[in-house]
Short mmCIF file of C-alpha atoms and ligand atoms in Angstrom, two decimals:
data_model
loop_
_atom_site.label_atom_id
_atom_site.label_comp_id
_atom_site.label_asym_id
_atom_site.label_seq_id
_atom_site.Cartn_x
_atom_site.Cartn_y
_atom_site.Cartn_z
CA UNK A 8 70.14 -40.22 -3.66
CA UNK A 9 69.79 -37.03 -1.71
CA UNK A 10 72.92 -35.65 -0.53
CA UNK A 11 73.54 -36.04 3.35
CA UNK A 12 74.00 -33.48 6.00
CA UNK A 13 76.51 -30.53 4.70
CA UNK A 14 77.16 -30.27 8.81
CA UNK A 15 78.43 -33.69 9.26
CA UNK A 16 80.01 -34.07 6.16
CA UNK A 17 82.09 -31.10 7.10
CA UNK A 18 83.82 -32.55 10.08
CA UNK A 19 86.92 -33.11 9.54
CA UNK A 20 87.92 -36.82 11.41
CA UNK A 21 89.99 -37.58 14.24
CA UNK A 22 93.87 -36.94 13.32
CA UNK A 23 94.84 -38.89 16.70
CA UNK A 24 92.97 -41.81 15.46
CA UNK A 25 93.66 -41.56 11.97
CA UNK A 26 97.30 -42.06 12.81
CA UNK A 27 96.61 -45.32 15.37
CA UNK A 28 94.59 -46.47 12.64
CA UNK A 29 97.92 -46.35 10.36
CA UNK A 30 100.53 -46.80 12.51
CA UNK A 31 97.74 -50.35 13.43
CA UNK A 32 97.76 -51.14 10.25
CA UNK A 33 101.53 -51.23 9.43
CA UNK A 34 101.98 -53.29 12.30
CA UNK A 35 99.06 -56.04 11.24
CA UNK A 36 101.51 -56.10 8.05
CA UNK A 37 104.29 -57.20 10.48
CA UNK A 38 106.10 -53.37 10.31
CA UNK A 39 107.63 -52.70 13.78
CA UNK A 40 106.64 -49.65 14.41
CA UNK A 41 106.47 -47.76 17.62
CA UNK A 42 103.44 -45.95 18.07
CA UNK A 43 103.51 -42.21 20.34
CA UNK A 44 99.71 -41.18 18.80
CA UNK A 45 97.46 -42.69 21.42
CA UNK A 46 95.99 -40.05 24.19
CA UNK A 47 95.76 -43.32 26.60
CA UNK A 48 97.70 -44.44 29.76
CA UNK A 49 99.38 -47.72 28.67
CA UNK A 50 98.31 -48.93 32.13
CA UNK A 51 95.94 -51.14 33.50
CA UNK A 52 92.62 -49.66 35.36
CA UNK A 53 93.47 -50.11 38.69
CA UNK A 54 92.07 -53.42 40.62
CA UNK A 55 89.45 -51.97 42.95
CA UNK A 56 88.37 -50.17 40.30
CA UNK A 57 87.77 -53.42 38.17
CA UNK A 58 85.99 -55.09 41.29
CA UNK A 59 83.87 -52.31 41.64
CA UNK A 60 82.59 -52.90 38.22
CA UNK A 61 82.89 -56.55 38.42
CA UNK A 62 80.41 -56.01 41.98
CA UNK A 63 78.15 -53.38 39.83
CA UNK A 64 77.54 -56.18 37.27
CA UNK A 65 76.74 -58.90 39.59
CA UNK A 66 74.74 -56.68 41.94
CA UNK A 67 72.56 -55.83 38.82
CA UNK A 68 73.64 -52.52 38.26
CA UNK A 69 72.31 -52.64 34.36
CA UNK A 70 69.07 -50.79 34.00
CA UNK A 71 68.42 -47.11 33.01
CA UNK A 72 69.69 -44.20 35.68
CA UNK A 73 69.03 -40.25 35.48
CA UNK A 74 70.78 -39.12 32.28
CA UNK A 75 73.35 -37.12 34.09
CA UNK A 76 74.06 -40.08 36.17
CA UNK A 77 73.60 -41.91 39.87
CA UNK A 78 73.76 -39.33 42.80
CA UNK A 79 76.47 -41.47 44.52
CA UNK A 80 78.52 -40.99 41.82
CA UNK A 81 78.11 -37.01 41.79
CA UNK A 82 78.56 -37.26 45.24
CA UNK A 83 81.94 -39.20 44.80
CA UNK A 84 83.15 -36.14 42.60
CA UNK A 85 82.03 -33.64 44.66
CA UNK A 86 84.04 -35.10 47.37
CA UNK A 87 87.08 -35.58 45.03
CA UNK A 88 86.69 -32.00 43.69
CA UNK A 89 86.42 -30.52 47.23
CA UNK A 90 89.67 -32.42 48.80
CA UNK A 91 91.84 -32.53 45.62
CA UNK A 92 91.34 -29.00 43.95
CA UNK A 93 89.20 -26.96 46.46
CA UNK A 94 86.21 -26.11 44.56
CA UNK A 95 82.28 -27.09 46.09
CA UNK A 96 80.02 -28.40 43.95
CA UNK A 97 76.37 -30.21 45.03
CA UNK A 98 74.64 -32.91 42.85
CA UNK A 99 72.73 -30.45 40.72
CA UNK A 100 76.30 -29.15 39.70
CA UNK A 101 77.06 -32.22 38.55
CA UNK A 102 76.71 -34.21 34.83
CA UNK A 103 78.44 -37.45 33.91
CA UNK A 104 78.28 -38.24 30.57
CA UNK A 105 80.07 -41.20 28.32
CA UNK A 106 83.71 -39.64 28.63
CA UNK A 107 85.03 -36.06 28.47
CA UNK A 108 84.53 -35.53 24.67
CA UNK A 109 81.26 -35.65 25.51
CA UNK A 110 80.75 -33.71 27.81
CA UNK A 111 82.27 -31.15 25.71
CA UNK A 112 80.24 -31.74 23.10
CA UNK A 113 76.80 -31.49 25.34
CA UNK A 114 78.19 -28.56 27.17
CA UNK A 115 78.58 -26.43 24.01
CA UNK A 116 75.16 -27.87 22.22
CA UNK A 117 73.41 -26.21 25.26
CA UNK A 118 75.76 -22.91 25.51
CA UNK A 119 76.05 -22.17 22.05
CA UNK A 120 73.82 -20.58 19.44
CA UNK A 121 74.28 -20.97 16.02
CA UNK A 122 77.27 -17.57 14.87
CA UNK A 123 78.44 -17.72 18.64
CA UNK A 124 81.94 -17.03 18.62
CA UNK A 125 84.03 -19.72 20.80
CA UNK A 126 87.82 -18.61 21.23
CA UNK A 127 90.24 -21.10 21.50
CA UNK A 128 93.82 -20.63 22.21
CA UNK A 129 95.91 -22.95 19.47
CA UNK A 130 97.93 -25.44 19.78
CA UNK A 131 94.38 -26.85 20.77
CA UNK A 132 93.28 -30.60 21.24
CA UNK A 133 91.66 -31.53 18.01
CA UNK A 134 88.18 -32.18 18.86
CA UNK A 135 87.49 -28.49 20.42
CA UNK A 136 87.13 -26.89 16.88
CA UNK A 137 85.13 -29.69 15.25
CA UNK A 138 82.84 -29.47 18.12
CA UNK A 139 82.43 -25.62 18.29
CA UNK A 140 81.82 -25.95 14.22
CA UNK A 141 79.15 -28.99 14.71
CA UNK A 142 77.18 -26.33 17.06
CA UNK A 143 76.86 -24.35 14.15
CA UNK A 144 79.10 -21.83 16.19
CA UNK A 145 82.78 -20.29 14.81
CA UNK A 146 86.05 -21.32 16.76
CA UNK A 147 87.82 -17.71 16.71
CA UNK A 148 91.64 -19.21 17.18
CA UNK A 149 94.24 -17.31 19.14
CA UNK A 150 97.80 -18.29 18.21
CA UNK A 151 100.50 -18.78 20.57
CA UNK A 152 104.14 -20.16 20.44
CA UNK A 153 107.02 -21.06 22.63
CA UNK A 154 108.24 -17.72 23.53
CA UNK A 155 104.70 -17.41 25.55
CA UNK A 156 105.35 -21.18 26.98
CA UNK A 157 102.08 -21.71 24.72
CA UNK A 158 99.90 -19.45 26.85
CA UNK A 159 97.61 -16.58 25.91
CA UNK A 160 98.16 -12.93 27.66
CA UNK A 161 94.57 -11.51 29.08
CA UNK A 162 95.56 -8.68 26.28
CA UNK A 163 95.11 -10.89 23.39
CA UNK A 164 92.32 -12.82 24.96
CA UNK A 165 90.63 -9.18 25.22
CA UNK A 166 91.60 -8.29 21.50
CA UNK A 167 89.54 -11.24 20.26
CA UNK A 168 85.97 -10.67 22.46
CA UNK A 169 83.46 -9.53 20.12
CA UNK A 170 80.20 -8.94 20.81
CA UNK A 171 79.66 -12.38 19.08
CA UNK A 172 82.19 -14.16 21.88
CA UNK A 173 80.10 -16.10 24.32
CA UNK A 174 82.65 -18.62 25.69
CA UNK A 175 86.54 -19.47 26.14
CA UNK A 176 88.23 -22.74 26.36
CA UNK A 177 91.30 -23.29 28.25
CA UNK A 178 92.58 -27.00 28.43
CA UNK A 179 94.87 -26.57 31.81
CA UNK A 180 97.67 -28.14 31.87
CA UNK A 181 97.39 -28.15 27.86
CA UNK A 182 97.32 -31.55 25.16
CA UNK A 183 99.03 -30.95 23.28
CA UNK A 184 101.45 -28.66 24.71
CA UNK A 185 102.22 -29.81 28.31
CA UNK A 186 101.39 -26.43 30.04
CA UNK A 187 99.86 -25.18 32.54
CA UNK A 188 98.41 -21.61 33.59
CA UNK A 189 99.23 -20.95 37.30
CA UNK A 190 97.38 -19.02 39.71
CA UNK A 191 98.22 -15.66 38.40
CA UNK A 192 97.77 -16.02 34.85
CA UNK A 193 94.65 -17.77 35.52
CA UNK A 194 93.38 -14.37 37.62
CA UNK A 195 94.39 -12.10 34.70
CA UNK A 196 92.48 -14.04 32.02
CA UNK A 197 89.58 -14.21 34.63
CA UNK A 198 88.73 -10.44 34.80
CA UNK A 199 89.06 -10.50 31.46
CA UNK A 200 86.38 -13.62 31.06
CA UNK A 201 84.18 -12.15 33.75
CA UNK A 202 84.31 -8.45 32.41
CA UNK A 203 83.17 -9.15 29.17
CA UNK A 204 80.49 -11.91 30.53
CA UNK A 205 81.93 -14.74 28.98
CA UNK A 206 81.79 -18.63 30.17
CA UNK A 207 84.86 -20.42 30.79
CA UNK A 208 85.19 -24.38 29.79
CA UNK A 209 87.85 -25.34 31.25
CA UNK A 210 89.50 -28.97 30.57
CA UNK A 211 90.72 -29.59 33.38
CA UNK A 212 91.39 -33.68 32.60
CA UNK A 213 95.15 -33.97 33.05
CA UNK A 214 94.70 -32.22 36.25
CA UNK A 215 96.17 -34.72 38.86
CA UNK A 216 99.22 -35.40 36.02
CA UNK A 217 101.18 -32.11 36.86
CA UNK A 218 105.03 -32.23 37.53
CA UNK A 219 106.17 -28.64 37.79
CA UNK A 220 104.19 -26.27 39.17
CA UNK A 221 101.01 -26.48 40.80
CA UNK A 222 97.83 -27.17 39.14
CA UNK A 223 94.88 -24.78 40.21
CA UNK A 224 91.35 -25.01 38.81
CA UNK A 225 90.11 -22.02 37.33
CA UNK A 226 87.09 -22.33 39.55
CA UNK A 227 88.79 -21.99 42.74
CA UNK A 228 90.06 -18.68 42.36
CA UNK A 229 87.37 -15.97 41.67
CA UNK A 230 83.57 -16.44 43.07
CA UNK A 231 82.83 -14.81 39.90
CA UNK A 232 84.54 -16.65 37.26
CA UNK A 233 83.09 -20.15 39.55
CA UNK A 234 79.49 -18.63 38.43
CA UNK A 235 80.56 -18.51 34.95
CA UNK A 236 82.87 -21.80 34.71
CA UNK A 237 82.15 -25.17 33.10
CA UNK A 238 85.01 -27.88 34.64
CA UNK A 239 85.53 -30.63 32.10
CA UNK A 240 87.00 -33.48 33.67
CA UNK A 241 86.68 -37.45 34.02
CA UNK A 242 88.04 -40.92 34.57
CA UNK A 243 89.77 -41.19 31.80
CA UNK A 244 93.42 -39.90 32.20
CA UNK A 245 93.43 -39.98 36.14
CA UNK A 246 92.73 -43.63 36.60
CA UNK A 247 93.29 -45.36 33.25
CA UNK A 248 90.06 -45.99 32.29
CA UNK A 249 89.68 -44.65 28.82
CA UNK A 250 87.11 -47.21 27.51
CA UNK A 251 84.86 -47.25 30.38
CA UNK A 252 83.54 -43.66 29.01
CA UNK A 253 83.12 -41.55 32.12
CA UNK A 254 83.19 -37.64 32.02
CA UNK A 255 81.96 -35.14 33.93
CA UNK A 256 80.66 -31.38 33.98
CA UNK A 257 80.50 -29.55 37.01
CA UNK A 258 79.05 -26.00 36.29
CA UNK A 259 76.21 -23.73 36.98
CA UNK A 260 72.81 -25.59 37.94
CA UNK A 261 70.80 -23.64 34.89
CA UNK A 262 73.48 -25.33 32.24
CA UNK A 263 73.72 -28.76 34.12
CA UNK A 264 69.98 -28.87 34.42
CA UNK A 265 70.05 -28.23 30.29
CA UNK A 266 73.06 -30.88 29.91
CA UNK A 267 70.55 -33.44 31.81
CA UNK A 268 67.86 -32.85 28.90
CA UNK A 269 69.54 -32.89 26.33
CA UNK A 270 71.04 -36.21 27.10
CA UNK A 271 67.60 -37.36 27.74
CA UNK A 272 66.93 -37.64 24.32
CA UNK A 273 70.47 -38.23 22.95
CA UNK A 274 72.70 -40.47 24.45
CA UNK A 275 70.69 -41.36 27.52
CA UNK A 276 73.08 -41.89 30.45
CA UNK A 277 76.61 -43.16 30.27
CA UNK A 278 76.75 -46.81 31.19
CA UNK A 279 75.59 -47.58 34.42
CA UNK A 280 78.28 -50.24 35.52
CA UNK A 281 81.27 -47.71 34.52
CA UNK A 282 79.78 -44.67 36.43
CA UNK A 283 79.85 -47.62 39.89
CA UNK A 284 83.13 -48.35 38.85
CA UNK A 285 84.14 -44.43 39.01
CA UNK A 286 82.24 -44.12 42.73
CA UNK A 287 85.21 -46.47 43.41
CA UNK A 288 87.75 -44.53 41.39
CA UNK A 289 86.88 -40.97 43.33
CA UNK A 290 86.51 -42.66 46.57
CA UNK A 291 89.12 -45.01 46.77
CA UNK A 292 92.73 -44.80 47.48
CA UNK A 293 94.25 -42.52 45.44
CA UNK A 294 97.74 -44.53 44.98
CA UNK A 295 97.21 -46.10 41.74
CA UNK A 296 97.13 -42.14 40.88
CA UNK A 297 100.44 -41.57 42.11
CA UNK A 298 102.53 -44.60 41.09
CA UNK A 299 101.23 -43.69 37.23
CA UNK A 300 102.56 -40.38 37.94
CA UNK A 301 105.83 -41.22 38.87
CA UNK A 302 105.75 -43.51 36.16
CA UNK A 303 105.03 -40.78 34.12
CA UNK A 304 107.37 -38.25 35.32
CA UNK A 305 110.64 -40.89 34.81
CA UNK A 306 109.02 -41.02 31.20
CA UNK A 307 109.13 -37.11 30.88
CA UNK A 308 112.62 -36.33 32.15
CA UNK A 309 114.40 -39.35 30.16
CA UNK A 310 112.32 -37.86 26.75
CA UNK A 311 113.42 -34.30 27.32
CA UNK A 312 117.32 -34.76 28.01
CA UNK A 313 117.26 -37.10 25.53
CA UNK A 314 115.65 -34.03 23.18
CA UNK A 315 117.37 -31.54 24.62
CA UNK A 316 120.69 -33.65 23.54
CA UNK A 317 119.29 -33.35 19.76
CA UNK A 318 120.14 -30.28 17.60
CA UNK A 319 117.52 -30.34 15.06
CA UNK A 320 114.86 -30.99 16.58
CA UNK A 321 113.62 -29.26 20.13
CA UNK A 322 110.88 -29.08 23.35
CA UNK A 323 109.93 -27.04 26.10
CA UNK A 324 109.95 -29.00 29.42
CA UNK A 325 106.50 -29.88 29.54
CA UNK A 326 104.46 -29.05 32.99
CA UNK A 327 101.88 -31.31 32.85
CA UNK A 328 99.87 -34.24 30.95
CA UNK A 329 101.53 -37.11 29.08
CA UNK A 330 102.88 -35.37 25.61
CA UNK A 331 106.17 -33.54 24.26
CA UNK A 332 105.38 -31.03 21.49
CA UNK A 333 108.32 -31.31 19.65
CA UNK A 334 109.59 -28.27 17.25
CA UNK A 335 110.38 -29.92 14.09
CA UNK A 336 110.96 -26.32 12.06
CA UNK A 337 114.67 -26.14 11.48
CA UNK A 338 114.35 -29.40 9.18
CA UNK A 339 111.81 -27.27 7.19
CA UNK A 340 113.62 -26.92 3.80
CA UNK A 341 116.18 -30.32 3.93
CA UNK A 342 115.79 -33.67 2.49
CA UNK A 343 115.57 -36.66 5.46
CA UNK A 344 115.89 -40.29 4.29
CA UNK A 345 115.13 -38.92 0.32
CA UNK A 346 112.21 -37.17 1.51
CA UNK A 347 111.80 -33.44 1.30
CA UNK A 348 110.76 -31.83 4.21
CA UNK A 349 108.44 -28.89 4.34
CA UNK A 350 106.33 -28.72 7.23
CA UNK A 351 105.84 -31.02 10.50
CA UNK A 352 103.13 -33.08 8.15
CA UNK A 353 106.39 -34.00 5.60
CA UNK A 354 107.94 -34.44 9.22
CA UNK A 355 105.57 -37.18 10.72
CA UNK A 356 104.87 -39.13 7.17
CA UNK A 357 108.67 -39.73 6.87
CA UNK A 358 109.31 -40.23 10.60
CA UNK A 359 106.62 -42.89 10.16
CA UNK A 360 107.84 -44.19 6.75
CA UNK A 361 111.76 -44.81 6.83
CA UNK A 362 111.87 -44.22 10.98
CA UNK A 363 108.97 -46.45 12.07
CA UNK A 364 107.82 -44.21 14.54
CA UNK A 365 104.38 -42.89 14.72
CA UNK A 366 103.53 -39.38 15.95
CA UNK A 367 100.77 -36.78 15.32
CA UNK A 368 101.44 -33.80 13.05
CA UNK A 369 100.95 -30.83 14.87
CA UNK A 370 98.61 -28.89 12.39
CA UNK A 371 95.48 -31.33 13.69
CA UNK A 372 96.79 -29.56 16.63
CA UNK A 373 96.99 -25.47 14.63
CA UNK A 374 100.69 -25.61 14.41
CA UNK A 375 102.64 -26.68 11.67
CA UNK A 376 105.98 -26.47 12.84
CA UNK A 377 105.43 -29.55 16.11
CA UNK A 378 104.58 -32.99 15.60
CA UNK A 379 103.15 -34.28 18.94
CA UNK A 380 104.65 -37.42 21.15
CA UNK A 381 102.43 -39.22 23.68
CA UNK A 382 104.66 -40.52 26.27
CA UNK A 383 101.95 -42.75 27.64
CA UNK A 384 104.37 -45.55 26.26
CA UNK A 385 106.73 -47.74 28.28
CA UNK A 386 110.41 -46.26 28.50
CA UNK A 387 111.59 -49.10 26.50
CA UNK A 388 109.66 -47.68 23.70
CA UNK A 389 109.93 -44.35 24.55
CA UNK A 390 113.88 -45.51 23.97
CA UNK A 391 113.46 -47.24 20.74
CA UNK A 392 111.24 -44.77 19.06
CA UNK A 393 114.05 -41.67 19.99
CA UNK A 394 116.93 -43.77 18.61
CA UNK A 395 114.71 -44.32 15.88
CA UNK A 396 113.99 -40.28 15.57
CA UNK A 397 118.05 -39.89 16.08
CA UNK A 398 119.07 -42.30 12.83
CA UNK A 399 116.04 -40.86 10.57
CA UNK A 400 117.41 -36.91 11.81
CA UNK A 401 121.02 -38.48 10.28
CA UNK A 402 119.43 -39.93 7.02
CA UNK A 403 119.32 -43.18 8.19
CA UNK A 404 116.32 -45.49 8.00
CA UNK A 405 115.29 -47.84 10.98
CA UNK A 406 115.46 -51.66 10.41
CA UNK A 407 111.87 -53.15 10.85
CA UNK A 408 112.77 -55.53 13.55
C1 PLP B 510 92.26 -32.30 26.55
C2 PLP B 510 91.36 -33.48 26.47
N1 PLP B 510 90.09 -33.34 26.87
C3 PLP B 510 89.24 -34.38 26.81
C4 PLP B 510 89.64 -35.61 26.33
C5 PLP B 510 88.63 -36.72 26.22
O1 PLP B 510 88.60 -37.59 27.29
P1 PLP B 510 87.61 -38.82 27.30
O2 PLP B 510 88.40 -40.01 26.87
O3 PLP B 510 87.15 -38.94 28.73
O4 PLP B 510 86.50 -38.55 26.38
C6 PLP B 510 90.96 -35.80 25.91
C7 PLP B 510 91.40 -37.09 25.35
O5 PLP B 510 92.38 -37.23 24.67
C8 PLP B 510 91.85 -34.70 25.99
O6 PLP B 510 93.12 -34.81 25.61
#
């Protein structure tokens, strides 16, 4: 047989999922483990939402639309942008695709030339660098660590432009880290982005999920980085509704207007019941968005005093999204429940094995000294999994009840 494509045989799969797959499968063999590796509100998509897409169903909304969706719908999140972060947009701004991965994905396939460079501060969320690399492009990484809060300087962003660089990713506030550029930093980086004529994608999908600080969109800030700027953004996250796949782009008409072909003869458009469902999301009440965050902020403060009370293991306060990137480093070199630790991968794999907790090892994420937690979990298991993580830090296994 011929061998298949050296492209997609190089991509390296999902570490998020590979970990729900495990952490799934220990529990189908009756282990009791608590799971922190899903990037998914543990809530319910809201009712009106649901009717919505219950009405869209029975009103027959189930044949073909424009690839880059209905115009209500990009006039629902033109609307949203406007009155939530400030930034105008019109239709031909707009793409929806089938979730925010994909827009990603279709926003760099029509950006990026094969040997464009794509820099990416790190710790990044995993799928930027596989989808860079399945452009045929090169992810140029910029390291960061706590003593920056995570962040990259407009100095080091310059240091990396080649004349290769065509485009920068920020992810704002940051999976996995938790933070979040304000208003200053992000006018520093943008004369550094517009100087060098460079686009900005900027991830904008925890957005509304922000609990210090204030969340500003890179867009809003600079006429000329808005020229230049690719929002990522969706359904997803906001309004708990992961598997009904809705993501959008809002950008520059020339790259929308490319997005829209190119999902003409990929993917097609993203379901048309899901994208009614989202009119309903953008337009709606916006409570559902603030009871989850309040939800989620109880969540955060219990999980940081509780790691802040720890002495091997440590966090910065996160600003926004639903994780804690947790420093695992100063058990680098000691033995936890007979297992030799040597990085956070030695971390998570014993964590998981004698603690029965499941959490992502932070070099899917380009750091080896973090494991990540998703705190999109109840606070019962949020609980359970730290007294867990306490007992397995003092060499003692977790019962599998
Ligand atoms: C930073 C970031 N961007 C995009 C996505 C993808 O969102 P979607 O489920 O809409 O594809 C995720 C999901 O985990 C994410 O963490």
């Amino acid at each position: 047989m011929k061998s298949l494509s050296t492209a997609a045989s190089a991509i390296k799969p999902s570490a998020t999922l590979a970990i729900n797959a495990l952490s799934q499968e220990l529990k189908a063999q009756g282990v009791d483990v608590v799971s922190f590796g899903a990037g998914e509100t543990d809530f319910y998509t809201p009712d009106h939402i649901k009717a919505a897409g219950i009405a869209a169903i029975e009103g027959n909304k189930s044949y073909y639309t424009s690839s880059s969706g209905v115009a209500p719908l990009k006039k629902a999140i033109c609307g949203y942008l406007d009155k939530t972060f400030g930034v105008k947009y019109e239709n031909k701004n707009i793409c929806v695709t089938s979730g925010a991965k994909h827009v990603l994905y279709i926003a760099m396939r029509v950006m990026l030339n094969p040997g464009d460079e794509v820099i990416l501060p790190a710790p990044y969320w995993v799928t930027y660098e596989e989808a860079i690399r399945m452009c045929g492009a090169v992810p140029v990484i910029l390291k960061t660590d706590e003593s920056t809060r995570f962040k990259i300087s407009p100095r080091q962003l310059q240091e990396a432009v080649t004349e290769k660089t065509k485009a920068v990713i920020l992810t704002n506030p940051s999976n996995p880290t938790g933070m979040l550029y304000s208003e200053e930093e992000l006018r520093a980086l943008s004369r550094v982005i517009v100087d060098n004529d460079l686009y900005l994608i900027d991830d904008e999908i925890y957005a509304t999920l922000v609990y210090n600080g204030k969340f500003v969109s890179a867009a809003a800030i600079d006429p000329e980085l808005y020229k230049r700027t690719v929002i990522v953004n969706g359904v997803s996250k906001t309004y708990a509704m992961t598997g009904w796949r809705i993501g959008f782009a809002a950008g520059p008409a020339e790259i929308i207007k490319l997005m829209d072909t190119y999902l003409s003869h990929s993917t097609g458009n993203a379901s048309n019941v899901a994208q009614y469902a989202s009119i309903a999301a953008y337009e709606g009440s916006q409570e559902c968005v603030e009871k989850m965050h309040a939800e989620f902020a109880r969540r955060r403060e219990y999980f940081v005093k509780r790691v802040e009370a720890m002495d091997l293991v440590s966090c910065l306060p996160p600003d926004g999204a639903f994780y804690i990137f947790m420093n695992v480093s100063r058990t680098f070199g000691m033995t936890l429940c007979g297992e030799k630790i040597n990085d956070s991968s030695d971390f998570a794999q014993a964590l998981l094995k004698h603690g029965l907790v499941a959490t992502v090892p932070g070099a899917a994420f380009g750091s080896t000294d973090h494991i990540r937690w998703s705190y999109a979990t109840s606070l019962e298991n949020i609980k359970k999994g730290l007294d867990r993580l306490e007992k397995f830090l003092h060499n003692e296994p977790a019962a599998n009840n």
